[in-house]
Short mmCIF file of C-alpha atoms in Angstrom, two decimals:
data_model
loop_
_atom_site.label_atom_id
_atom_site.label_comp_id
_atom_site.label_asym_id
_atom_site.label_seq_id
_atom_site.Cartn_x
_atom_site.Cartn_y
_atom_site.Cartn_z
CA MET A 169 0.00 0.00 0.01
CA ALA A 170 1.29 3.45 -0.87
CA ASP A 171 2.32 5.69 1.99
CA ALA A 172 -0.24 8.32 2.91
CA LYS A 173 0.76 11.90 2.22
CA VAL A 174 0.83 14.23 5.23
CA ILE A 175 -1.11 17.41 4.54
CA PRO A 176 -1.09 20.36 6.95
CA PHE A 177 -4.55 21.03 8.44
CA ASP A 178 -4.32 24.79 8.02
CA ASP A 179 -3.48 24.88 4.32
CA ASP A 180 -6.44 24.06 2.03
CA ARG A 181 -4.42 24.89 -1.08
CA SER A 182 -1.78 22.33 -0.19
CA ARG A 183 -4.50 19.72 0.43
CA GLY A 184 -6.10 20.30 -3.00
CA SER A 185 -2.75 20.33 -4.76
CA ALA A 186 -1.74 17.06 -3.08
CA GLN A 187 -4.96 15.42 -4.19
CA ARG A 188 -4.43 16.48 -7.80
CA SER A 189 -0.85 15.21 -7.72
CA ALA A 190 -1.98 11.85 -6.34
CA ARG A 191 -4.39 11.44 -9.24
CA ARG A 192 -1.70 12.21 -11.81
CA ARG A 193 1.11 10.17 -10.20
CA PRO A 194 1.56 6.62 -11.63
CA ALA A 195 1.38 3.68 -9.22
CA GLY A 196 4.69 2.78 -7.69
CA GLY A 197 6.24 6.10 -8.70
CA SER A 198 8.68 7.96 -6.51
CA ARG A 199 7.23 10.41 -4.09
CA ARG A 200 8.69 13.58 -2.65
CA LYS A 201 8.44 13.90 1.08
CA ALA A 202 5.99 16.59 2.14
CA GLU A 203 7.56 19.67 3.65
CA PRO A 204 6.11 20.90 6.94
CA ALA A 205 3.90 23.92 6.71
CA ALA A 206 5.47 27.22 7.60
CA VAL A 207 4.66 28.42 11.08
CA ARG A 208 2.92 31.75 10.95
CA GLU A 209 3.59 34.26 13.72
CA VAL A 210 0.38 35.39 15.35
CA PRO A 211 0.62 38.87 16.88
CA VAL A 212 -0.11 38.93 20.59
CA SER A 213 -2.05 41.91 21.81
CA PRO A 214 -0.15 43.79 24.51
CA VAL A 215 -1.16 43.13 28.08
CA PRO A 216 -1.81 46.23 30.21
CA ALA A 217 1.10 45.65 32.54
CA GLN A 218 0.18 48.49 34.90
CA GLY A 219 -3.29 47.15 35.50
CA VAL A 220 -2.04 43.61 36.11
CA VAL A 221 0.64 44.84 38.52
CA ARG A 222 -1.95 46.76 40.53
CA ALA A 223 -4.29 43.80 40.55
CA ALA A 224 -1.47 41.72 42.00
CA GLU A 225 -0.68 44.35 44.60
CA SER A 226 -4.35 44.58 45.62
CA ILE A 227 -4.26 40.99 46.90
CA GLY A 228 -0.81 41.16 48.42
CA GLN A 229 1.18 39.32 45.75
CA GLU A 230 4.37 40.20 43.91
CA PRO A 231 3.77 41.74 40.46
CA PRO A 232 3.79 39.05 37.71
CA THR A 233 6.72 38.61 35.36
CA VAL A 234 6.48 39.30 31.61
CA GLN A 235 6.06 35.59 30.88
CA GLU A 236 3.20 35.37 33.36
CA ARG A 237 1.49 38.43 31.89
CA VAL A 238 1.70 37.09 28.32
CA GLY A 239 0.72 33.50 28.76
CA GLY A 240 0.86 32.40 32.28
CA SER A 241 -2.09 30.69 33.79
CA ALA A 242 0.25 29.93 36.68
CA GLY A 243 0.54 33.66 37.39
CA TRP A 244 -3.22 34.10 37.61
CA GLU A 245 -3.51 30.98 39.74
CA ARG A 246 -0.92 32.40 42.12
CA ARG A 247 -2.77 35.70 42.44
CA ILE A 248 -6.13 34.02 42.92
CA ALA A 249 -4.63 31.79 45.60
CA GLY A 250 -3.21 34.86 47.30
CA GLY A 251 -6.62 36.53 47.24
CA LEU A 252 -8.28 33.48 48.72
CA ALA A 253 -5.63 33.26 51.40
CA PHE A 254 -6.28 36.92 52.26
CA LEU A 255 -10.01 36.27 52.57
CA ARG A 256 -9.36 33.21 54.74
CA ARG A 257 -7.19 35.22 57.11
CA ARG A 258 -9.88 37.90 57.40
CA ILE A 259 -12.63 35.37 58.09
CA THR A 260 -10.65 33.35 60.61
CA GLY A 261 -9.16 36.43 62.31
CA ASP A 262 -5.61 35.38 61.51
CA TYR A 263 -4.24 38.91 61.14
CA GLU A 264 -2.59 41.48 63.38
CA VAL A 265 -3.52 44.99 64.52
CA ASP A 266 -1.43 47.20 66.76
CA GLU A 267 -2.52 48.79 70.01
CA PHE A 268 -4.13 51.70 68.12
CA GLY A 269 -6.21 49.40 65.89
CA TYR A 270 -4.00 49.82 62.81
CA ASP A 271 -4.41 46.95 60.33
CA LYS A 272 -1.41 47.13 57.96
CA GLU A 273 -2.51 44.28 55.69
CA LEU A 274 -6.03 45.65 55.18
CA THR A 275 -4.66 49.17 54.61
CA ASP A 276 -2.10 48.09 52.03
CA GLN A 277 -4.29 45.65 50.12
CA VAL A 278 -7.79 47.17 50.33
CA LEU A 279 -8.05 50.69 51.72
CA MET A 280 -5.20 52.13 49.68
CA SER A 281 -6.55 50.42 46.57
CA MET A 282 -9.91 52.13 47.11
CA VAL A 283 -8.40 55.63 47.51
CA ARG A 284 -5.67 55.30 44.86
CA PRO A 285 -7.93 55.93 41.78
CA LEU A 286 -8.98 59.25 43.36
CA TYR A 287 -5.34 60.07 44.00
CA GLU A 288 -3.97 59.11 40.56
CA LYS A 289 -6.81 59.64 38.10
CA TYR A 290 -9.09 62.25 39.62
CA PHE A 291 -6.81 64.66 41.48
CA ARG A 292 -3.65 63.61 39.57
CA VAL A 293 -1.49 64.35 42.60
CA GLU A 294 2.11 65.42 41.96
CA VAL A 295 4.49 64.76 44.85
CA LYS A 296 7.68 66.71 45.50
CA GLY A 297 10.38 66.37 48.15
CA ILE A 298 9.38 62.90 49.33
CA GLU A 299 13.07 62.29 50.08
CA ASN A 300 12.79 64.77 52.97
CA ILE A 301 10.94 62.15 54.97
CA PRO A 302 13.64 60.02 56.64
CA SER A 303 14.00 56.37 55.61
CA ASP A 304 13.78 55.17 59.22
CA GLY A 305 12.98 56.48 62.64
CA GLY A 306 10.18 58.78 63.75
CA ALA A 307 9.23 61.96 61.91
CA LEU A 308 6.39 64.46 62.33
CA VAL A 309 4.83 65.71 59.08
CA VAL A 310 3.01 69.02 59.59
CA ALA A 311 0.67 70.13 56.79
CA ASN A 312 -1.91 72.79 55.95
CA HIS A 313 -5.56 71.73 56.12
CA SER A 314 -8.34 72.68 53.71
CA GLY A 315 -11.11 71.46 51.42
CA THR A 316 -14.32 71.35 53.55
CA LEU A 317 -13.93 67.54 53.79
CA PRO A 318 -10.59 66.07 54.97
CA LEU A 319 -9.59 64.46 51.68
CA ASP A 320 -6.19 66.18 51.88
CA GLY A 321 -5.14 63.93 54.76
CA LEU A 322 -6.02 60.80 52.76
CA MET A 323 -4.15 62.03 49.69
CA MET A 324 -1.09 62.81 51.83
CA GLN A 325 -1.25 59.29 53.26
CA VAL A 326 -1.30 57.75 49.78
CA ALA A 327 1.53 60.05 48.66
CA VAL A 328 3.84 58.78 51.40
CA HIS A 329 2.72 55.15 51.00
CA ASP A 330 3.19 55.00 47.21
CA ASN A 331 6.19 57.27 46.67
CA HIS A 332 8.60 56.89 49.57
CA PRO A 333 11.54 54.65 48.61
CA ALA A 334 11.39 52.91 52.00
CA ASN A 335 7.61 52.27 51.67
CA ARG A 336 6.84 54.16 54.82
CA HIS A 337 3.34 54.55 56.25
CA LEU A 338 1.87 57.83 57.46
CA ARG A 339 -0.09 57.66 60.74
CA LEU A 340 -2.49 60.60 60.81
CA LEU A 341 -3.75 62.32 63.96
CA ALA A 342 -7.50 62.93 63.61
CA ALA A 343 -10.07 65.03 65.46
CA ASP A 344 -12.53 63.61 67.98
CA LEU A 345 -15.39 63.86 65.46
CA VAL A 346 -13.78 61.25 63.21
CA PHE A 347 -14.00 58.64 65.97
CA MET A 348 -17.57 59.52 66.82
CA LEU A 349 -19.00 58.73 63.38
CA PRO A 350 -20.15 55.16 62.69
CA VAL A 351 -18.21 53.24 60.00
CA VAL A 352 -15.78 56.15 59.66
CA ASN A 353 -14.48 55.38 63.14
CA GLU A 354 -13.61 51.79 62.27
CA LEU A 355 -12.11 52.64 58.91
CA ALA A 356 -9.99 55.39 60.42
CA ARG A 357 -8.60 53.04 63.07
CA LYS A 358 -7.85 50.36 60.51
CA ALA A 359 -6.05 52.89 58.30
CA GLY A 360 -3.72 53.87 61.15
CA HIS A 361 -5.35 57.11 62.30
CA THR A 362 -5.43 57.89 65.95
CA LEU A 363 -6.70 60.60 68.28
CA ALA A 364 -4.97 63.96 67.92
CA CYS A 365 -3.42 64.07 71.41
CA SER A 366 0.19 64.51 72.38
CA GLU A 367 0.36 61.19 74.27
CA ASP A 368 -0.56 59.06 71.27
CA ALA A 369 1.60 61.10 68.92
CA GLU A 370 4.64 60.79 71.19
CA ARG A 371 4.22 57.02 71.52
CA LEU A 372 4.05 56.65 67.74
CA LEU A 373 7.11 58.80 67.22
CA GLN A 374 9.12 56.90 69.81
CA ARG A 375 8.21 53.68 67.98
CA GLY A 376 9.78 55.14 64.84
CA GLU A 377 6.53 55.89 62.96
CA VAL A 378 5.90 58.76 60.51
CA VAL A 379 3.10 60.80 62.07
CA GLY A 380 1.00 63.38 60.23
CA VAL A 381 -0.71 66.35 61.87
CA MET A 382 -2.70 69.33 60.53
CA PRO A 383 -2.58 71.94 63.29
CA GLU A 384 -5.19 74.26 61.73
CA GLY A 385 -7.89 71.70 62.53
CA PHE A 386 -11.47 72.69 61.76
CA LYS A 387 -10.42 76.33 61.38
CA GLY A 388 -8.46 75.38 58.29
CA ILE A 389 -10.74 72.79 56.71
CA GLY A 390 -13.87 74.91 57.26
CA LYS A 391 -12.61 78.34 56.29
CA PRO A 392 -14.45 80.27 53.53
CA PHE A 393 -13.25 80.18 49.94
CA SER A 394 -12.20 83.80 50.15
CA ASP A 395 -9.49 82.82 52.67
CA ARG A 396 -8.08 79.99 50.58
CA TYR A 397 -4.38 79.25 51.04
CA LYS A 398 -4.17 81.58 54.03
CA LEU A 399 -2.99 79.56 56.98
CA GLN A 400 -5.02 79.78 60.15
CA ARG A 401 -3.63 79.74 63.67
CA PHE A 402 -1.54 76.67 64.51
CA GLY A 403 -2.99 76.12 67.97
CA ARG A 404 -0.61 76.44 70.92
CA GLY A 405 2.26 74.59 69.31
CA GLY A 406 1.62 71.25 70.97
CA PHE A 407 3.03 69.37 67.95
CA VAL A 408 6.40 71.08 68.48
CA SER A 409 6.50 69.97 72.11
CA THR A 410 5.70 66.40 71.05
CA ALA A 411 8.49 66.40 68.44
CA LEU A 412 10.97 67.81 70.97
CA ARG A 413 10.20 65.12 73.56
CA ALA A 414 10.56 62.38 70.95
CA GLY A 415 13.61 63.97 69.31
CA ALA A 416 11.90 63.55 65.91
CA PRO A 417 12.42 65.92 62.94
CA ILE A 418 9.53 68.12 61.79
CA VAL A 419 8.77 67.91 58.06
CA PRO A 420 6.65 70.82 56.78
CA CYS A 421 4.17 69.84 54.04
CA SER A 422 2.28 72.13 51.65
CA ILE A 423 -0.79 70.97 49.75
CA VAL A 424 -2.16 72.90 46.78
CA GLY A 425 -5.40 71.90 45.07
CA ALA A 426 -7.58 70.89 48.01
CA GLU A 427 -8.95 74.39 48.59
CA GLU A 428 -10.98 74.29 45.35
CA ILE A 429 -12.64 70.87 45.55
CA TYR A 430 -15.58 72.28 47.57
CA PRO A 431 -15.57 76.10 47.34
CA MET A 432 -17.20 77.03 50.65
CA LEU A 433 -19.33 80.12 50.09
CA GLY A 434 -21.25 80.04 53.34
CA ASN A 435 -21.76 78.30 56.64
CA ALA A 436 -25.17 77.39 58.05
CA LYS A 437 -24.19 77.73 61.69
CA THR A 438 -27.60 76.99 63.16
CA LEU A 439 -27.90 73.76 61.23
CA ALA A 440 -24.33 72.86 62.20
CA ARG A 441 -25.14 73.25 65.91
CA LEU A 442 -28.25 71.10 65.55
CA LEU A 443 -26.25 68.34 63.87
CA GLY A 444 -23.27 68.64 66.21
CA PHE A 445 -20.88 69.60 63.40
CA PRO A 446 -18.25 72.36 63.61
CA TYR A 447 -19.71 73.89 60.43
CA PHE A 448 -22.27 73.11 57.73
CA PRO A 449 -20.84 74.10 54.33
CA ILE A 450 -22.74 75.84 51.56
CA THR A 451 -21.01 75.43 48.21
CA PRO A 452 -22.07 76.12 44.59
CA THR A 453 -23.36 72.53 44.38
CA PHE A 454 -24.24 71.55 47.97
CA PRO A 455 -26.94 71.23 49.27
CA TRP A 456 -28.65 72.37 46.07
CA LEU A 457 -27.83 69.22 44.06
CA GLY A 458 -28.30 66.82 46.94
CA PRO A 459 -25.88 63.86 47.02
CA LEU A 460 -24.48 64.93 43.63
CA GLY A 461 -23.27 68.12 45.31
CA ALA A 462 -20.92 66.02 47.46
CA VAL A 463 -18.81 65.12 44.41
CA PRO A 464 -15.55 67.12 44.62
CA LEU A 465 -14.30 69.17 41.71
CA PRO A 466 -11.46 67.46 39.79
CA THR A 467 -8.67 69.89 40.68
CA LYS A 468 -4.97 69.26 40.05
CA TRP A 469 -3.05 68.71 43.28
CA THR A 470 0.56 69.22 44.33
CA ILE A 471 1.98 67.94 47.62
CA GLN A 472 5.45 69.14 48.57
CA PHE A 473 7.41 67.96 51.58
CA GLY A 474 9.90 70.55 52.73
CA GLU A 475 13.31 70.39 54.38
CA PRO A 476 13.11 68.70 57.81
CA ILE A 477 13.65 70.76 60.93
CA PRO A 478 15.74 68.71 63.39
CA THR A 479 14.83 68.64 67.07
CA ASP A 480 17.27 66.07 68.46
CA GLY A 481 19.85 68.74 69.27
CA TYR A 482 17.74 70.32 72.01
CA PRO A 483 17.96 69.26 75.69
CA PRO A 484 15.04 67.34 77.23
CA GLU A 485 13.77 70.38 79.10
CA ALA A 486 13.39 72.28 75.83
CA ALA A 487 9.88 70.82 75.43
CA GLU A 488 8.78 73.03 78.35
CA ASP A 489 10.28 76.24 76.94
CA PRO A 490 7.34 78.33 75.61
CA MET A 491 9.55 80.72 73.69
CA LEU A 492 11.31 77.92 71.85
CA MET A 493 7.95 76.31 71.07
CA PHE A 494 6.63 79.60 69.72
CA ASN A 495 9.69 80.14 67.51
CA LEU A 496 9.66 76.63 66.06
CA THR A 497 5.89 76.78 65.47
CA ASP A 498 6.29 80.06 63.65
CA GLN A 499 9.19 78.68 61.61
CA VAL A 500 7.13 75.68 60.47
CA ARG A 501 4.10 77.84 59.68
CA GLU A 502 6.13 80.35 57.68
CA GLN A 503 7.83 77.60 55.69
CA ILE A 504 4.48 76.02 54.77
CA GLN A 505 2.95 79.38 53.81
CA HIS A 506 5.93 80.40 51.71
CA THR A 507 5.85 77.08 49.85
CA LEU A 508 2.09 77.44 49.23
CA TYR A 509 2.63 80.83 47.58
CA LYS A 510 5.46 79.45 45.48
CA LEU A 511 3.39 76.51 44.28
CA LEU A 512 0.44 78.76 43.46
CA VAL A 513 2.66 80.95 41.29
CA GLN A 514 4.03 77.89 39.50
CA ARG A 515 0.74 76.12 38.74
CA ARG A 516 -0.83 76.77 35.31
CA SER A 517 -4.45 76.15 36.20
CA VAL A 518 -6.69 74.94 38.98
CA PHE A 519 -7.70 71.93 36.93
CA PHE A 520 -4.63 71.21 34.75
#
């Protein structure tokens, strides 16, 4: 019996040609061995590497390699397994929180992932001077406060978390009202926020944490739009005393862009007293548009960390010196205000 001719499945022309040749070829004639079909290169659509990397980070896994992104079912299996392991730890309670309620794993893998689109895509935050935050040891970041709602604190937290070369975490000091609100209280604790008191701040600094404070408080966040980028009073300088006792450097921080997200045109003080709020804002969209009025305007932000002010050279009793506290407080305030003016001159537009 004559040997069967091998015909590639993906070449109909070769199949028809082979059949015609078989009909013409005499029995017992010599046959030429069929050549294998040429392998055609199929273009592979590019994989959005950035999205895959973030998906991996959101479940606590290492970003996939190029081979895993192109064809690797093993890479996806690894990430799915990591996500399931994360859910198992949450369900069984096999995770750690510190004495303040800070849940590092939940913050890194969930909470930061929820806030990051607002940081990157909506406000398009530009960060400068991140190297001024030390790579280790305690540091006190002091920033201006604005925006009607405290979104500036969250954006500053993401800025440190995502941009610092040592992957440091910012522990924010928050007002009492934050810990009185349902749901917000639990989320704030999980994200590493703690009560704005000198005792908690000093303990965090002595443990080597980066602590963030906004001394203007409600006076800054609730000021009218006409006073935008004008720093309010910095309290009595308690943050300076805390930094002196812990020997931690003070890092001034200036935030531009938050003032315009909710232009506060008025304050319904009577309604604020009835609700127990420090102020009740009236903006061009709120309360006129209802819940839609709570959507912030998409302004372009800049966060700049200034040169640190060392405090470890002062004697222990310096924390009780009111004149030194006043001078350092004024130095920090002036540095933040000067940087705000400089950034305002440099920016092209509120939104671009």
